[in-house]
Amino acid sequence: MSAQTYLAYDYPLLGVFWTMLEFFLWIIWFVLLFKVIVDIFRDDTLGGWAKAAWTLFVVVLPFLGILVYLIARGKGMGQRELADARAQREAFDSYVRQAAGGGAAATGSADELERLAGMRSRGDITEDEFRRAKEQVLGGAGPALPSDSVPTTSGR
C-alpha cells in the first residue's frame, strides 16, 4: 500500500481559502448563467432567432457567452430587472390598498357621486336618499350604499 493518506492538518490554510474561493466563484457563475438565460427570454425586443442564437452562444461557450452578453446587453438587463421589480411593487401596493380599504376606498368620492347620480336619474333611489348618500360620501363616511344593494344595469 503505497497510497498516501492526507489528514486535515496536511491541507494548508491558504489551500482552504483558495478552495472556498473557487467554490463560491462557481456558485456565482451558475447564478449569472441562470439570470442571463432568464433575461434572454424576458426581453421583448429580441426576436425568436436572436433569442435562440444568444441561448446557443451562452450554452455552447458559457464563459465567453456570459461575458459577451453582459457587455453587450448588461444595461438593458438591469433596466428590465428594475421594471419588473417596479411592476411587482405596484401590484403588491394596489393589492394592499384594495385589501385594506375593502375595495370601496379605491373608487374615490367622484366615482361614488357619479354612480349615485346615475341611480337617481334611473329612478332607483329617491332625491332624499341621494342627498343623504351624497352627504355621507362628501363627509368621508365611506360608500353611501352597499355595493350588493346596487341594482345592475345588465337587464335594462
mmCIF file of C-alpha atoms in Angstrom:
data_model
loop_
_atom_site.group_PDB
_atom_site.id
_atom_site.type_symbol
_atom_site.label_atom_id
_atom_site.label_comp_id
_atom_site.label_asym_id
_atom_site.label_seq_id
_atom_site.Cartn_x
_atom_site.Cartn_y
_atom_site.Cartn_z
ATOM 1 C CA MET A 1 0.000 0.000 0.000
ATOM 2 C CA SER A 2 1.787 2.989 -1.286
ATOM 3 C CA ALA A 3 -1.263 5.320 -1.231
ATOM 4 C CA GLN A 4 -0.562 8.408 0.751
ATOM 5 C CA THR A 5 -3.152 9.474 3.319
ATOM 6 C CA TYR A 6 -3.832 13.166 3.764
ATOM 7 C CA LEU A 7 -5.099 14.389 7.062
ATOM 8 C CA ALA A 8 -6.808 17.675 7.829
ATOM 9 C CA TYR A 9 -3.629 19.213 9.182
ATOM 10 C CA ASP A 10 -1.819 18.367 5.923
ATOM 11 C CA TYR A 11 -4.058 20.757 3.959
ATOM 12 C CA PRO A 12 -2.662 24.283 4.348
ATOM 13 C CA LEU A 13 -4.844 27.202 5.429
ATOM 14 C CA LEU A 14 -4.229 29.076 2.183
ATOM 15 C CA GLY A 15 -5.439 25.985 0.311
ATOM 16 C CA VAL A 16 -8.685 26.069 2.291
ATOM 17 C CA PHE A 17 -9.256 29.702 1.380
ATOM 18 C CA TRP A 18 -8.451 29.035 -2.287
ATOM 19 C CA THR A 19 -10.871 26.086 -2.378
ATOM 20 C CA MET A 20 -13.619 28.208 -0.800
ATOM 21 C CA LEU A 21 -12.992 30.989 -3.325
ATOM 22 C CA GLU A 22 -13.223 28.554 -6.246
ATOM 23 C CA PHE A 23 -16.424 27.057 -4.825
ATOM 24 C CA PHE A 24 -18.142 30.442 -4.418
ATOM 25 C CA LEU A 25 -16.985 31.634 -7.852
ATOM 26 C CA TRP A 26 -18.651 28.571 -9.380
ATOM 27 C CA ILE A 27 -21.868 29.343 -7.500
ATOM 28 C CA ILE A 28 -21.774 32.963 -8.681
ATOM 29 C CA TRP A 29 -21.160 31.811 -12.242
ATOM 30 C CA PHE A 30 -24.193 29.474 -12.155
ATOM 31 C CA VAL A 31 -26.378 32.239 -10.733
ATOM 32 C CA LEU A 32 -25.179 34.548 -13.527
ATOM 33 C CA LEU A 33 -25.822 31.840 -16.115
ATOM 34 C CA PHE A 34 -29.431 31.407 -14.986
ATOM 35 C CA LYS A 35 -30.006 35.185 -14.765
ATOM 36 C CA VAL A 36 -28.704 35.654 -18.308
ATOM 37 C CA ILE A 37 -30.859 32.839 -19.696
ATOM 38 C CA VAL A 38 -33.943 34.213 -17.918
ATOM 39 C CA ASP A 39 -33.166 37.705 -19.226
ATOM 40 C CA ILE A 40 -32.816 36.410 -22.784
ATOM 41 C CA PHE A 41 -36.357 35.046 -22.679
ATOM 42 C CA ARG A 42 -37.763 38.025 -20.751
ATOM 43 C CA ASP A 43 -36.575 40.575 -23.323
ATOM 44 C CA ASP A 44 -39.428 41.535 -25.648
ATOM 45 C CA THR A 45 -37.184 43.435 -28.052
ATOM 46 C CA LEU A 46 -35.376 40.271 -29.166
ATOM 47 C CA GLY A 47 -36.920 38.117 -31.839
ATOM 48 C CA GLY A 48 -37.121 34.359 -31.704
ATOM 49 C CA TRP A 49 -33.987 33.747 -33.760
ATOM 50 C CA ALA A 50 -31.971 36.225 -31.701
ATOM 51 C CA LYS A 51 -33.113 34.521 -28.506
ATOM 52 C CA ALA A 52 -32.133 31.150 -29.932
ATOM 53 C CA ALA A 53 -28.721 32.469 -31.021
ATOM 54 C CA TRP A 54 -27.973 34.047 -27.626
ATOM 55 C CA THR A 55 -29.098 30.900 -25.800
ATOM 56 C CA LEU A 56 -26.957 28.711 -28.038
ATOM 57 C CA PHE A 57 -23.969 31.035 -27.570
ATOM 58 C CA VAL A 58 -24.379 31.018 -23.770
ATOM 59 C CA VAL A 59 -24.790 27.227 -23.625
ATOM 60 C CA VAL A 60 -22.026 26.264 -26.086
ATOM 61 C CA LEU A 61 -19.416 28.778 -24.910
ATOM 62 C CA PRO A 62 -20.634 29.539 -21.390
ATOM 63 C CA PHE A 63 -17.857 31.750 -20.013
ATOM 64 C CA LEU A 64 -17.386 33.746 -23.198
ATOM 65 C CA GLY A 65 -21.140 33.841 -23.885
ATOM 66 C CA ILE A 66 -21.985 35.279 -20.479
ATOM 67 C CA LEU A 67 -19.149 37.795 -20.664
ATOM 68 C CA VAL A 68 -20.213 38.985 -24.134
ATOM 69 C CA TYR A 69 -23.905 39.106 -23.138
ATOM 70 C CA LEU A 70 -23.152 41.193 -20.054
ATOM 71 C CA ILE A 71 -21.001 43.594 -22.067
ATOM 72 C CA ALA A 72 -23.445 43.901 -24.975
ATOM 73 C CA ARG A 73 -26.779 43.814 -23.157
ATOM 74 C CA GLY A 74 -25.983 44.351 -19.477
ATOM 75 C CA LYS A 75 -27.510 47.827 -19.251
ATOM 76 C CA GLY A 76 -30.803 46.624 -20.729
ATOM 77 C CA MET A 77 -30.691 43.641 -18.408
ATOM 78 C CA GLY A 78 -30.573 45.964 -15.415
ATOM 79 C CA GLN A 79 -33.392 48.113 -16.789
ATOM 80 C CA ARG A 80 -35.617 45.084 -17.363
ATOM 81 C CA GLU A 81 -34.885 43.852 -13.845
ATOM 82 C CA LEU A 82 -35.770 47.271 -12.425
ATOM 83 C CA ALA A 83 -39.000 47.480 -14.458
ATOM 84 C CA ASP A 84 -40.014 44.017 -13.298
ATOM 85 C CA ALA A 85 -39.340 44.933 -9.663
ATOM 86 C CA ARG A 86 -41.390 48.143 -10.030
ATOM 87 C CA ALA A 87 -44.292 46.257 -11.588
ATOM 88 C CA GLN A 88 -44.268 43.727 -8.757
ATOM 89 C CA ARG A 89 -44.115 46.541 -6.202
ATOM 90 C CA GLU A 90 -47.057 48.378 -7.804
ATOM 91 C CA ALA A 91 -49.108 45.185 -7.954
ATOM 92 C CA PHE A 92 -48.390 44.499 -4.303
ATOM 93 C CA ASP A 93 -49.201 48.076 -3.273
ATOM 94 C CA SER A 94 -52.505 48.050 -5.146
ATOM 95 C CA TYR A 95 -53.388 44.715 -3.554
ATOM 96 C CA VAL A 96 -52.630 46.094 -0.098
ATOM 97 C CA ARG A 97 -54.688 49.240 -0.771
ATOM 98 C CA GLN A 98 -57.589 47.146 -2.016
ATOM 99 C CA ALA A 99 -57.411 44.720 0.914
ATOM 100 C CA ALA A 100 -57.052 47.476 3.500
ATOM 101 C CA GLY A 101 -59.817 49.647 2.059
ATOM 102 C CA GLY A 102 -62.217 46.844 1.292
ATOM 103 C CA GLY A 103 -62.193 47.852 -2.367
ATOM 104 C CA ALA A 104 -64.560 50.815 -1.845
ATOM 105 C CA ALA A 105 -61.880 53.318 -0.834
ATOM 106 C CA ALA A 106 -60.067 52.805 -4.104
ATOM 107 C CA THR A 107 -63.009 54.079 -6.188
ATOM 108 C CA GLY A 108 -62.907 57.625 -4.818
ATOM 109 C CA SER A 109 -65.681 60.021 -3.958
ATOM 110 C CA ALA A 110 -66.078 61.330 -7.522
ATOM 111 C CA ASP A 111 -66.807 57.845 -8.816
ATOM 112 C CA GLU A 112 -69.212 57.257 -5.943
ATOM 113 C CA LEU A 113 -71.084 60.511 -6.665
ATOM 114 C CA GLU A 114 -71.296 59.641 -10.350
ATOM 115 C CA ARG A 115 -72.723 56.237 -9.504
ATOM 116 C CA LEU A 116 -75.276 57.802 -7.160
ATOM 117 C CA ALA A 117 -76.310 60.375 -9.784
ATOM 118 C CA GLY A 118 -76.857 57.590 -12.278
ATOM 119 C CA MET A 119 -79.001 55.685 -9.803
ATOM 120 C CA ARG A 120 -81.065 58.828 -9.149
ATOM 121 C CA SER A 121 -81.563 59.516 -12.853
ATOM 122 C CA ARG A 122 -82.740 55.941 -13.440
ATOM 123 C CA GLY A 123 -85.162 56.257 -10.529
ATOM 124 C CA ASP A 124 -83.501 53.581 -8.392
ATOM 125 C CA ILE A 125 -83.212 55.958 -5.436
ATOM 126 C CA THR A 126 -85.252 58.980 -4.401
ATOM 127 C CA GLU A 127 -83.993 62.552 -4.166
ATOM 128 C CA ASP A 128 -83.891 62.327 -0.364
ATOM 129 C CA GLU A 129 -81.846 59.090 -0.471
ATOM 130 C CA PHE A 130 -79.495 60.713 -2.980
ATOM 131 C CA ARG A 131 -78.997 63.746 -0.729
ATOM 132 C CA ARG A 132 -78.227 61.583 2.347
ATOM 133 C CA ALA A 133 -75.846 59.366 0.383
ATOM 134 C CA LYS A 134 -74.126 62.428 -1.068
ATOM 135 C CA GLU A 135 -73.596 63.836 2.434
ATOM 136 C CA GLN A 136 -72.100 60.533 3.545
ATOM 137 C CA VAL A 137 -69.713 60.420 0.586
ATOM 138 C CA LEU A 138 -68.611 64.036 0.949
ATOM 139 C CA GLY A 139 -68.347 63.634 4.721
ATOM 140 C CA GLY A 140 -65.898 60.751 4.277
ATOM 141 C CA ALA A 141 -68.137 58.156 5.873
ATOM 142 C CA GLY A 142 -67.311 55.652 3.142
ATOM 143 C CA PRO A 143 -69.603 54.263 0.474
ATOM 144 C CA ALA A 144 -73.110 55.616 0.627
ATOM 145 C CA LEU A 145 -74.848 52.401 -0.352
ATOM 146 C CA PRO A 146 -73.522 48.886 -0.054
ATOM 147 C CA SER A 147 -72.389 47.594 -3.418
ATOM 148 C CA ASP A 148 -74.574 44.477 -3.136
ATOM 149 C CA SER A 149 -77.744 46.616 -2.907
ATOM 150 C CA VAL A 150 -76.974 48.474 -6.140
ATOM 151 C CA PRO A 151 -79.104 47.163 -8.980
ATOM 152 C CA THR A 152 -77.256 46.145 -12.106
ATOM 153 C CA THR A 153 -77.974 47.689 -15.480
ATOM 154 C CA SER A 154 -77.478 44.496 -17.492
ATOM 155 C CA GLY A 155 -81.210 43.813 -17.749
ATOM 156 C CA ARG A 156 -82.157 47.364 -18.791
#
